[in-house]
Amino acid sequence: MYALVDCNNFFVSCERVFRPQLEGKAVVVLSNNDGCVVARSNESKAMGIKMGTPFYQVKDMVKAGRLIACSSNYTLYGDLSSRVMSILADTVPKIEIYSIDEAFLCMDGIPPDRIREICAGLVKRVRKWVGIPVSIGIAPTKTLAKIASHFAKRYPGYKGVCQIDDDEKRLKALSLTPVREVWGIGRRLAVKMEDCGIRTALDYVGRPPEWVKEHFMLHGMKTWMELNGRVSVEEERPEKRKSICTSRSFAEMIADRAELASRVADFAAKCAAKLREEGSAAQQVTVFLYTNRFRNDLPQYFPTVSIRLPVAANSTQEILSSALKGLDLIYRPEYLYKKAGVMVEDLVDADAVQLPIFDYDLGLRHRRDRISEVMDRLNSSGHNVVRLAAQRTGDYTDVVRSGFRSRRYSTSLDDIIEVK
Amino acid sequence: MYNPEDKTDGLLPPMAAEGIHAGFPSPAQDYMNPCIDLNKELVRHPAATFYGRVVGDSMIDAGVEEGDILVIDRSIEASEGDMCVCFVDGEFTLKYISFRDPSPGAGNARKDDGRLWLVPANDSYPVITVTDASSFTVWGVVTYIIKKSYRK
């Protein structure tokens, strides 16, 4: 048995924990740079606001006081997410964190008659301890658990927990689920299925397996089996990432090389710190630039360059100097840039880095590693206290526009709630 | 100037030196403990613990002053006499919570009619009677109050 725990309207719910006055109000959370809507309260969903709506289209409602907009506050969401996940991990033997607001609980070894009760307890506990409402779907496969969680979320009668534990309930749930809402069926696949006359998940499981295999290959077959109650989606192993990317859109367009270089240096430093955090080293550094693709009146340019490193590295100096080398190769002064990024790729275990036999200054490497270590410790407050001269002064996050960001209530002592 | 070869940085917790020793081992070796971790002492439920800063003087007679830091544990079920952070009328307020009517002559019995009272520790503030549970929440129970006494 699997249980899928899904936080309801997670970003909005996070904002409400520290601003309970937002309860019952139409609230949206905006993407980086306040670009578009990325989370909606039930009330704003009911007003017809769609996911991805550009902010300017709802600006008037905000001005009129009918809608409350929050800039995204990922520090806050990340902290509350880890609190939720730690409660889940303390309750069941195994969890797989699927995204910032979703986790699969593996219920193997728990007596079947206790699963529902445990899940009901979790709904209450997460709500009370962290303040976040969650919905839980219980079923024999992950794909069905996901469907069950939709029902738990949609119908208050379930009190947050819906279990699909027999065939009657399974077929009923499948008949009520449009095929495009099934986990693992993307938009393109859904269109193809609808062209074949498949509207609901029940229509899909009604097709013979040979037909499914012929039209939708192995991937479609896995989903078909899962919907039939047979586990076919393997465990997602927490593998080391293959690449790490740090990129940002700028609030203003930038043409100046030196200004761009300081941004790229920041992104490179951030990538290097992430590499060290997870004990990896990169063999390749990629730099990319974007002009503003929404400005048809301006010339467009989207260059990318990759630089191989002689030896896999994770020190700020090495990653940063490669990134700046890359920038010099692609920078053209005649364009206005809206976005830049640095990607470190071909990651290997930092402890297993192959060193060349000749011409390698091991002492220099050790000194660089020591400097990086000290930088990490001094920067662990989350602010760039220590940086290389090529980087910008101040927090690089301030390039992001966030006119309505709430405080970092749970992670910064200067931002905690005030109590009268 | 920072020298990367310098190994003494003073930022690490005290640890018994383990390296290679010739001769008699230090008798203190077996008695080394990691330093006191206030996080561990003051925070029993990390997932449910948040902090707040005191504004105003409504709890002054309980020794709680403006600027004090509150350790708030949301996992605790509030009971009679607990100091709580509550959300009433659009703001967070710090009060003792009571399920007994504190007004004179009301008797000392616990009311089970859903009413509760928020009692300040300052005579110039009124007791708040909560009758409508829909616009009120106990946000968390205060477990510790951190106060700075050094004036610099």
Coordinates of C-alpha atoms in Angstrom, one line a residue:
Chain A
M1 CA 0.0 0.0 0.0
Y2 CA 1.1 3.5 -0.8
A3 CA -0.2 6.8 0.6
L4 CA 0.3 10.0 -1.3
V5 CA 0.4 13.1 1.0
D6 CA -0.3 16.3 -0.9
C7 CA -0.2 19.7 0.8
N8 CA -3.3 21.7 -0.2
N9 CA -2.5 24.9 -2.2
F10 CA 0.9 24.7 -0.5
F11 CA 2.4 28.1 -1.1
V12 CA -0.9 29.9 -0.2
S13 CA -1.2 27.7 2.9
C14 CA 2.4 28.7 4.0
E15 CA 1.5 32.3 3.8
R16 CA -1.6 31.7 5.8
V17 CA 0.3 30.1 8.7
F18 CA 1.8 33.4 9.6
R19 CA -1.0 35.6 8.4
P20 CA -4.2 33.8 9.5
Q21 CA -6.2 36.8 8.4
L22 CA -5.7 35.4 4.8
E23 CA -7.9 32.4 5.8
G24 CA -11.0 32.4 3.7
K25 CA -9.7 35.1 1.4
A26 CA -8.9 34.9 -2.3
V27 CA -5.1 34.6 -2.4
V28 CA -2.5 33.9 -5.1
V29 CA 1.2 33.4 -5.0
L30 CA 3.3 34.8 -7.9
S31 CA 6.3 33.3 -9.6
N32 CA 9.8 34.8 -9.4
N33 CA 9.9 38.4 -10.5
D34 CA 6.1 38.5 -9.8
G35 CA 5.5 37.2 -13.3
C36 CA 2.5 34.9 -13.1
V37 CA 0.3 33.0 -10.7
V38 CA 1.9 29.8 -9.4
A39 CA -0.5 29.0 -6.5
R40 CA -4.1 29.7 -5.7
S41 CA -6.4 29.5 -2.7
N42 CA -9.7 27.7 -3.3
E43 CA -11.4 31.1 -3.2
S44 CA -9.2 32.4 -6.1
K45 CA -9.8 29.2 -8.0
A46 CA -13.5 29.8 -7.7
M47 CA -13.0 33.3 -9.1
G48 CA -11.8 31.6 -12.3
I49 CA -8.1 32.5 -11.9
K50 CA -6.0 30.0 -13.8
M51 CA -2.6 28.6 -13.0
G52 CA 0.0 30.6 -15.0
T53 CA -2.2 33.7 -15.4
P54 CA 0.2 36.7 -15.9
F55 CA 0.1 39.0 -13.0
Y56 CA -0.9 42.1 -15.0
Q57 CA -4.2 40.4 -15.9
V58 CA -5.2 40.2 -12.2
K59 CA -3.6 43.4 -11.1
D60 CA -6.9 45.3 -11.1
M61 CA -8.5 42.8 -8.8
V62 CA -5.6 43.3 -6.4
K63 CA -6.0 47.0 -6.5
A64 CA -9.7 46.7 -5.9
G65 CA -9.1 44.6 -2.8
R66 CA -10.8 41.5 -4.2
L67 CA -7.6 39.5 -4.5
I68 CA -4.4 39.3 -2.3
A69 CA -1.2 38.6 -4.2
C70 CA 2.0 37.4 -2.5
S71 CA 5.5 37.2 -4.1
S72 CA 7.0 33.8 -3.7
N73 CA 9.0 33.3 -0.6
Y74 CA 10.8 30.1 -1.2
T75 CA 12.9 30.3 2.0
L76 CA 9.6 30.1 3.9
Y77 CA 8.1 27.3 1.7
G78 CA 11.2 25.3 1.9
D79 CA 11.4 25.4 5.7
L80 CA 7.7 24.5 6.2
S81 CA 8.1 21.7 3.6
S82 CA 10.9 20.1 5.5
R83 CA 8.9 20.4 8.7
V84 CA 6.0 18.5 7.1
M85 CA 8.3 15.9 5.6
S86 CA 10.0 15.3 9.0
I87 CA 6.6 14.6 10.6
L88 CA 5.8 12.1 7.9
A89 CA 9.2 10.5 8.2
D90 CA 8.8 10.1 11.9
T91 CA 5.5 8.3 11.5
V92 CA 6.0 5.7 8.8
P93 CA 9.0 3.5 8.0
K94 CA 9.7 4.9 4.6
I95 CA 8.9 8.1 2.6
E96 CA 9.8 9.3 -0.9
I97 CA 9.7 13.0 -1.2
Y98 CA 8.3 13.7 -4.6
S99 CA 8.2 17.5 -4.7
I100 CA 8.2 20.4 -2.3
D101 CA 4.6 19.6 -1.3
E102 CA 4.1 15.9 -2.0
A103 CA 5.5 12.7 -0.6
F104 CA 4.7 9.0 -1.1
L105 CA 4.6 7.0 2.1
C106 CA 5.4 3.3 1.8
M107 CA 3.0 1.5 4.1
D108 CA 4.6 -2.0 3.9
G109 CA 4.7 -3.7 7.3
I110 CA 1.9 -1.6 8.7
P111 CA -1.3 -3.7 9.5
P112 CA -3.9 -2.8 6.7
D113 CA -6.6 -2.0 9.2
R114 CA -4.4 0.7 10.8
I115 CA -3.4 2.5 7.7
R116 CA -6.4 4.8 7.5
E117 CA -6.2 5.7 11.1
I118 CA -2.5 6.5 10.8
C119 CA -3.2 8.8 7.8
A120 CA -6.1 10.5 9.6
G121 CA -3.7 11.2 12.5
L122 CA -1.1 12.6 10.1
V123 CA -3.7 15.0 8.6
K124 CA -4.4 16.3 12.1
R125 CA -0.9 16.4 13.2
V126 CA 0.6 18.3 10.2
R127 CA -2.3 20.8 10.4
K128 CA -1.7 21.4 14.1
W129 CA 2.0 21.3 14.3
V130 CA 3.0 23.2 11.1
G131 CA -0.4 24.7 10.2
I132 CA -0.5 23.2 6.7
P133 CA -3.7 21.3 5.5
V134 CA -2.9 18.1 3.6
S135 CA -4.9 15.5 1.7
I136 CA -3.9 11.8 1.7
G137 CA -4.8 9.2 -0.9
I138 CA -4.2 5.5 0.0
A139 CA -4.1 2.8 -2.7
P140 CA -2.2 -0.3 -3.8
T141 CA -0.1 1.7 -6.4
K142 CA 1.3 5.2 -6.6
T143 CA -0.8 6.1 -9.6
L144 CA -4.0 5.1 -7.8
A145 CA -2.9 6.8 -4.6
K146 CA -2.5 10.0 -6.5
I147 CA -6.1 9.6 -7.8
A148 CA -7.3 8.9 -4.3
S149 CA -5.6 12.1 -3.1
H150 CA -7.6 14.1 -5.6
F151 CA -10.8 12.8 -4.1
A152 CA -9.6 13.5 -0.6
K153 CA -8.8 17.1 -1.6
R154 CA -12.0 17.7 -3.6
Y155 CA -14.6 16.3 -1.2
P156 CA -14.6 17.6 2.4
G157 CA -16.6 14.5 3.4
Y158 CA -13.4 12.5 3.3
K159 CA -11.9 14.7 6.0
G160 CA -8.6 14.6 4.1
V161 CA -8.2 10.9 3.7
C162 CA -9.5 8.7 0.8
Q163 CA -8.7 5.1 0.4
I164 CA -9.1 2.9 -2.7
D165 CA -9.0 -0.6 -1.2
D166 CA -11.4 -2.6 -3.3
D167 CA -12.3 -3.0 -6.9
E168 CA -15.7 -1.3 -6.6
K169 CA -14.1 1.8 -5.3
R170 CA -11.3 1.6 -7.8
L171 CA -13.6 1.4 -10.8
K172 CA -15.8 4.2 -9.5
A173 CA -12.8 6.4 -8.9
L174 CA -11.4 5.6 -12.4
S175 CA -14.8 6.4 -14.0
L176 CA -14.8 9.9 -12.4
T177 CA -11.2 10.7 -13.4
P178 CA -10.5 12.3 -16.8
V179 CA -7.6 10.5 -18.4
R180 CA -5.6 13.8 -18.6
E181 CA -5.5 14.0 -14.8
V182 CA -3.8 10.6 -14.4
W183 CA -0.3 10.8 -13.0
G184 CA 2.2 10.0 -15.8
I185 CA -0.1 10.9 -18.7
G186 CA 1.2 14.2 -20.1
R187 CA -0.7 16.6 -22.2
R188 CA 0.4 15.1 -25.6
L189 CA -0.4 11.6 -24.5
A190 CA -3.8 12.7 -23.3
V191 CA -4.7 14.3 -26.6
K192 CA -3.7 11.1 -28.4
M193 CA -5.8 9.0 -26.0
E194 CA -8.8 11.3 -26.4
D195 CA -8.4 10.9 -30.2
C196 CA -8.8 7.1 -29.6
G197 CA -12.0 7.7 -27.7
I198 CA -10.5 7.4 -24.2
R199 CA -12.0 10.0 -22.0
T200 CA -11.7 8.6 -18.5
A201 CA -9.2 6.4 -16.7
L202 CA -11.8 3.7 -16.8
D203 CA -12.0 3.9 -20.6
Y204 CA -8.2 3.3 -20.6
V205 CA -8.1 0.3 -18.3
G206 CA -10.9 -1.2 -20.4
R207 CA -8.6 -1.4 -23.4
P208 CA -6.9 -4.8 -23.9
P209 CA -3.2 -4.8 -22.9
E210 CA -2.0 -5.7 -26.4
W211 CA -3.7 -2.6 -27.8
V212 CA -2.2 -0.4 -25.1
K213 CA 1.3 -1.8 -25.7
E214 CA 0.9 -1.2 -29.4
H215 CA -0.3 2.4 -29.1
F216 CA 1.3 3.7 -26.0
M217 CA 4.5 1.6 -25.6
L218 CA 6.0 0.6 -22.3
H219 CA 5.3 3.9 -20.6
G220 CA 1.5 3.6 -21.3
M221 CA 1.6 0.0 -20.3
K222 CA 3.1 0.9 -16.9
T223 CA 0.3 3.4 -16.2
W224 CA -2.3 0.9 -17.4
M225 CA -1.0 -1.8 -14.9
E226 CA -0.8 0.7 -12.1
L227 CA -4.4 1.7 -12.7
N228 CA -5.3 -2.0 -12.6
G229 CA -3.7 -2.2 -9.1
R230 CA -0.4 -3.7 -10.0
V231 CA 2.8 -1.9 -8.9
S232 CA 4.9 -1.0 -12.0
V233 CA 6.4 2.3 -11.2
E234 CA 9.7 1.6 -9.4
E235 CA 10.9 3.4 -6.5
E236 CA 12.5 6.7 -7.3
R237 CA 16.0 6.3 -5.9
P238 CA 17.5 9.5 -4.5
E239 CA 20.3 9.5 -7.0
K240 CA 22.9 12.2 -7.1
R241 CA 21.9 14.9 -9.5
K242 CA 23.5 14.9 -12.9
S243 CA 23.7 18.7 -13.1
I244 CA 23.0 21.7 -11.0
C245 CA 21.8 25.0 -12.5
T246 CA 21.6 28.5 -11.0
S247 CA 20.0 31.1 -13.2
R248 CA 17.9 34.2 -12.7
S249 CA 16.0 36.7 -14.8
F250 CA 17.1 40.3 -14.1
A251 CA 14.7 42.9 -13.1
E252 CA 16.3 45.2 -15.7
M253 CA 18.0 44.3 -18.9
I254 CA 21.8 44.3 -18.8
A255 CA 24.2 45.1 -21.6
D256 CA 27.3 45.9 -19.6
R257 CA 30.0 43.1 -19.6
A258 CA 31.3 43.9 -16.1
E259 CA 27.8 43.9 -14.6
L260 CA 26.9 40.6 -16.4
A261 CA 30.2 39.1 -15.2
S262 CA 29.4 39.8 -11.6
R263 CA 26.0 38.1 -11.9
V264 CA 27.6 35.1 -13.7
A265 CA 30.2 35.0 -10.9
D266 CA 27.5 34.8 -8.3
F267 CA 25.7 32.0 -10.1
A268 CA 28.9 30.1 -10.4
A269 CA 29.7 30.6 -6.7
K270 CA 26.2 29.3 -5.8
C271 CA 26.7 26.2 -8.0
A272 CA 30.0 25.5 -6.4
A273 CA 28.6 25.8 -2.9
K274 CA 25.7 23.4 -3.9
L275 CA 28.3 20.9 -5.3
R276 CA 30.2 21.0 -2.0
E277 CA 27.0 20.7 0.0
E278 CA 26.2 17.4 -1.7
G279 CA 29.7 16.1 -1.9
S280 CA 29.9 16.3 -5.7
A281 CA 32.4 17.7 -8.2
A282 CA 31.7 18.9 -11.8
Q283 CA 33.6 18.0 -14.9
Q284 CA 31.9 20.6 -17.1
V285 CA 30.7 24.2 -16.6
T286 CA 28.1 25.7 -18.9
V287 CA 27.2 29.4 -19.2
F288 CA 24.2 30.7 -21.0
L289 CA 22.6 34.1 -21.7
Y290 CA 19.1 35.1 -22.9
T291 CA 17.9 38.3 -24.4
N292 CA 14.3 39.3 -23.6
R293 CA 12.2 37.0 -25.9
F294 CA 9.1 39.0 -25.2
R295 CA 10.6 42.1 -26.8
N296 CA 10.1 41.4 -30.5
D297 CA 11.4 44.9 -31.3
L298 CA 14.9 44.0 -29.9
P299 CA 17.5 41.7 -31.6
Q300 CA 17.5 38.2 -30.0
Y301 CA 20.5 36.1 -28.9
F302 CA 20.5 32.9 -26.8
P303 CA 24.1 31.7 -26.7
T304 CA 25.5 28.8 -24.6
V305 CA 29.0 27.5 -24.1
S306 CA 30.4 24.6 -22.2
I307 CA 33.9 24.3 -20.8
R308 CA 35.5 21.0 -19.8
L309 CA 37.5 21.0 -16.6
P310 CA 40.8 19.1 -16.6
V311 CA 40.0 17.7 -13.2
A312 CA 36.5 17.5 -11.7
A313 CA 36.3 20.5 -9.3
N314 CA 34.0 22.1 -6.7
S315 CA 36.0 25.0 -5.4
T316 CA 34.5 28.4 -5.9
Q317 CA 37.7 29.6 -7.6
E318 CA 37.8 26.9 -10.3
I319 CA 34.0 26.9 -11.1
L320 CA 33.9 30.7 -11.2
S321 CA 37.0 31.2 -13.4
S322 CA 35.7 28.7 -15.9
A323 CA 32.3 30.4 -15.9
L324 CA 33.9 33.8 -16.6
K325 CA 36.0 32.2 -19.4
G326 CA 32.8 30.9 -20.9
L327 CA 31.1 34.3 -20.6
D328 CA 33.9 36.0 -22.5
L329 CA 33.4 33.5 -25.3
I330 CA 29.7 34.2 -25.8
Y331 CA 29.3 37.8 -24.7
R332 CA 28.4 40.3 -27.5
P333 CA 28.0 44.0 -26.5
E334 CA 25.3 44.8 -29.0
Y335 CA 22.5 42.8 -27.1
L336 CA 20.4 43.5 -24.0
Y337 CA 20.4 40.5 -21.7
K338 CA 17.4 39.5 -19.6
K339 CA 18.6 36.3 -18.0
A340 CA 21.8 34.4 -17.4
G341 CA 22.7 31.1 -15.8
V342 CA 25.5 28.7 -14.9
M343 CA 25.2 25.0 -15.0
V344 CA 27.7 22.5 -13.6
E345 CA 27.4 19.1 -15.3
D346 CA 28.9 15.6 -15.4
L347 CA 28.9 15.4 -11.6
V348 CA 31.1 12.8 -9.8
D349 CA 31.6 12.0 -6.2
A350 CA 34.1 14.6 -4.8
D351 CA 35.9 11.9 -2.9
A352 CA 36.5 9.8 -6.0
V353 CA 38.0 12.5 -8.3
Q354 CA 40.6 11.1 -10.7
L355 CA 43.7 13.1 -10.5
P356 CA 46.1 13.3 -13.5
I357 CA 49.5 11.9 -12.8
F358 CA 51.7 14.7 -14.1
D359 CA 51.7 18.5 -13.8
Y360 CA 49.1 18.8 -11.1
D361 CA 49.5 21.0 -8.1
L362 CA 47.8 19.0 -5.4
G363 CA 48.9 21.6 -2.8
L364 CA 47.1 24.3 -4.7
R365 CA 43.9 22.2 -4.8
H366 CA 44.0 21.5 -1.1
R367 CA 44.4 25.3 -0.4
R368 CA 41.4 26.0 -2.7
D369 CA 39.4 23.4 -0.9
R370 CA 40.2 24.9 2.5
I371 CA 39.2 28.4 1.3
S372 CA 35.9 27.0 -0.1
E373 CA 35.2 25.3 3.2
V374 CA 35.7 28.5 5.2
M375 CA 33.5 30.4 2.7
D376 CA 30.8 27.9 3.2
R377 CA 30.9 28.2 6.9
L378 CA 30.9 32.0 6.9
N379 CA 28.1 32.1 4.3
S380 CA 26.0 29.5 6.1
S381 CA 23.7 32.2 7.4
G382 CA 22.3 32.4 3.9
H383 CA 23.9 35.7 3.1
N384 CA 27.0 36.1 0.9
V385 CA 29.3 37.4 3.7
V386 CA 32.5 36.2 2.0
R387 CA 32.8 36.3 -1.8
L388 CA 35.4 36.4 -4.4
A389 CA 36.2 39.8 -5.8
A390 CA 34.5 39.0 -9.1
Q391 CA 31.1 38.5 -7.4
R392 CA 28.6 41.2 -6.7
T393 CA 28.2 42.8 -3.3
G394 CA 25.1 42.1 -1.4
D395 CA 22.7 39.2 -1.7
Y396 CA 22.3 38.1 -5.3
T397 CA 18.7 37.2 -4.7
D398 CA 17.9 40.9 -4.7
V399 CA 18.0 40.8 -8.5
V400 CA 14.6 39.2 -8.2
R401 CA 11.6 41.4 -8.2
S402 CA 9.3 40.6 -5.3
G403 CA 7.0 43.5 -4.5
F404 CA 4.8 41.5 -2.1
R405 CA 7.1 39.1 -0.4
S406 CA 6.2 38.0 3.1
R407 CA 8.9 37.8 5.8
R408 CA 11.1 34.8 6.5
Y409 CA 9.1 34.1 9.6
S410 CA 10.6 30.7 10.4
T411 CA 14.2 31.1 9.3
S412 CA 15.3 34.6 10.3
L413 CA 15.3 36.0 13.8
D414 CA 14.7 39.5 12.4
D415 CA 11.6 38.3 10.6
I416 CA 9.7 36.4 13.3
I417 CA 6.1 37.2 14.1
E418 CA 5.2 40.0 16.5
V419 CA 3.0 39.2 19.5
K420 CA 1.2 41.9 21.4
Chain B
M1 CA 44.3 38.0 5.8
Y2 CA 43.1 34.5 6.1
N3 CA 45.7 31.8 5.8
P4 CA 44.2 28.5 4.5
E5 CA 47.0 26.6 6.1
D6 CA 46.0 27.8 9.6
K7 CA 44.1 25.0 11.2
T8 CA 43.1 26.8 14.4
D9 CA 39.9 28.6 13.8
G10 CA 38.2 28.3 17.1
L11 CA 34.8 27.7 15.6
L12 CA 34.5 24.0 16.1
P13 CA 32.9 22.5 19.3
P14 CA 35.4 21.2 21.9
M15 CA 36.3 17.7 21.1
A16 CA 38.7 15.3 22.6
A17 CA 41.8 15.2 20.4
E18 CA 41.9 11.7 18.9
G19 CA 45.1 11.8 16.8
I20 CA 48.1 9.6 17.3
H21 CA 49.4 9.7 20.9
A22 CA 52.5 8.0 22.2
G23 CA 52.3 7.2 25.9
F24 CA 49.6 7.6 28.4
P25 CA 46.1 8.6 27.1
S26 CA 44.5 11.6 28.7
P27 CA 42.3 10.6 31.6
A28 CA 39.8 13.2 30.5
Q29 CA 39.2 11.3 27.3
D30 CA 36.3 9.3 28.6
Y31 CA 34.5 12.3 30.1
M32 CA 34.3 14.5 27.1
N33 CA 30.8 15.6 26.1
P34 CA 29.7 17.8 23.2
C35 CA 28.9 21.3 24.4
I36 CA 25.4 22.2 25.6
D37 CA 23.1 22.6 22.7
L38 CA 20.3 25.1 23.6
N39 CA 18.4 24.1 20.5
K40 CA 18.1 20.6 22.0
E41 CA 17.2 21.9 25.5
L42 CA 14.6 24.5 24.5
V43 CA 13.1 22.9 21.4
R44 CA 11.3 19.6 22.1
H45 CA 9.5 19.5 18.8
P46 CA 11.6 21.1 16.1
A47 CA 9.0 20.6 13.4
A48 CA 6.4 22.5 15.4
T49 CA 8.5 25.2 17.0
F50 CA 8.5 28.8 15.9
Y51 CA 9.6 32.0 17.4
G52 CA 7.9 35.3 18.1
R53 CA 8.9 38.7 19.4
V54 CA 7.0 40.5 22.2
V55 CA 5.6 43.9 21.5
G56 CA 3.9 45.9 24.3
D57 CA 3.4 45.3 28.0
S58 CA 0.2 43.2 28.4
M59 CA 2.2 40.4 30.1
I60 CA 4.6 42.7 32.1
D61 CA 3.6 41.2 35.5
A62 CA 4.6 37.8 34.2
G63 CA 8.1 39.3 33.5
V64 CA 7.5 39.4 29.8
E65 CA 8.8 42.6 28.3
E66 CA 8.9 44.2 24.8
G67 CA 11.7 42.7 22.7
D68 CA 11.7 39.3 24.5
I69 CA 11.8 36.2 22.2
L70 CA 9.1 33.6 22.7
V71 CA 9.7 29.9 21.9
I72 CA 6.4 28.7 20.6
D73 CA 5.5 25.0 20.4
R74 CA 2.4 24.4 18.2
S75 CA 2.3 20.7 19.0
I76 CA 1.2 21.2 22.6
E77 CA -2.6 21.2 23.3
A78 CA -3.2 24.4 25.4
S79 CA -4.5 23.7 28.9
E80 CA -5.6 25.9 31.8
G81 CA -3.1 28.6 32.6
D82 CA -0.7 28.1 29.7
M83 CA 0.8 31.2 28.2
C84 CA -0.3 31.1 24.6
V85 CA 0.1 33.0 21.3
C86 CA -3.4 33.5 20.0
F87 CA -4.8 35.0 16.9
V88 CA -7.7 37.4 17.6
D89 CA -9.1 40.3 15.7
G90 CA -6.4 40.2 13.0
E91 CA -3.4 40.1 15.3
F92 CA -1.2 37.8 17.4
T93 CA -1.7 38.3 21.1
L94 CA 0.2 36.8 24.1
K95 CA -2.1 35.9 27.0
Y96 CA -2.7 33.2 29.7
I97 CA -5.5 30.9 28.5
S98 CA -8.3 30.0 30.8
F99 CA -11.4 27.8 30.5
R100 CA -12.8 29.2 33.8
D101 CA -14.6 32.5 33.9
P102 CA -12.3 34.8 35.9
S103 CA -14.9 37.5 36.7
P104 CA -15.8 37.8 40.4
G105 CA -18.6 35.6 41.5
A106 CA -18.5 33.4 38.4
G107 CA -17.4 30.4 40.4
N108 CA -14.4 28.3 39.6
A109 CA -16.0 25.6 37.4
R110 CA -14.7 24.9 34.0
K111 CA -17.1 26.1 31.3
D112 CA -17.9 23.6 28.7
D113 CA -19.9 26.0 26.6
G114 CA -17.0 26.6 24.2
R115 CA -16.2 29.9 25.8
L116 CA -12.7 30.7 27.0
W117 CA -10.8 33.7 28.4
L118 CA -7.5 35.3 27.5
V119 CA -6.1 36.8 30.7
P120 CA -3.3 39.5 30.5
A121 CA -0.7 39.9 33.2
N122 CA -1.2 43.7 33.5
D123 CA -4.1 45.3 35.4
S124 CA -4.5 48.0 32.8
Y125 CA -5.5 45.5 30.1
P126 CA -9.0 43.8 30.0
V127 CA -9.6 40.1 30.0
I128 CA -10.7 39.0 26.5
T129 CA -13.8 36.7 26.4
V130 CA -13.8 34.4 23.3
T131 CA -17.2 33.3 22.3
D132 CA -16.8 32.9 18.6
A133 CA -14.3 30.2 17.9
S134 CA -14.4 30.9 14.2
S135 CA -12.4 34.1 14.4
F136 CA -10.0 32.8 17.0
T137 CA -7.1 30.3 17.1
V138 CA -4.6 29.3 19.7
W139 CA -1.6 29.5 17.5
G140 CA 0.9 27.9 19.9
V141 CA 1.9 27.5 23.5
V142 CA 4.9 29.5 24.8
T143 CA 7.4 27.1 26.3
Y144 CA 10.3 29.5 27.0
I145 CA 10.9 33.3 27.1
I146 CA 14.4 34.4 26.0
K147 CA 15.4 37.8 27.5
K148 CA 18.6 39.8 26.9
S149 CA 19.9 41.1 30.2
Y150 CA 23.3 42.5 29.1
R151 CA 22.7 46.1 28.1
K152 CA 25.3 46.4 25.3

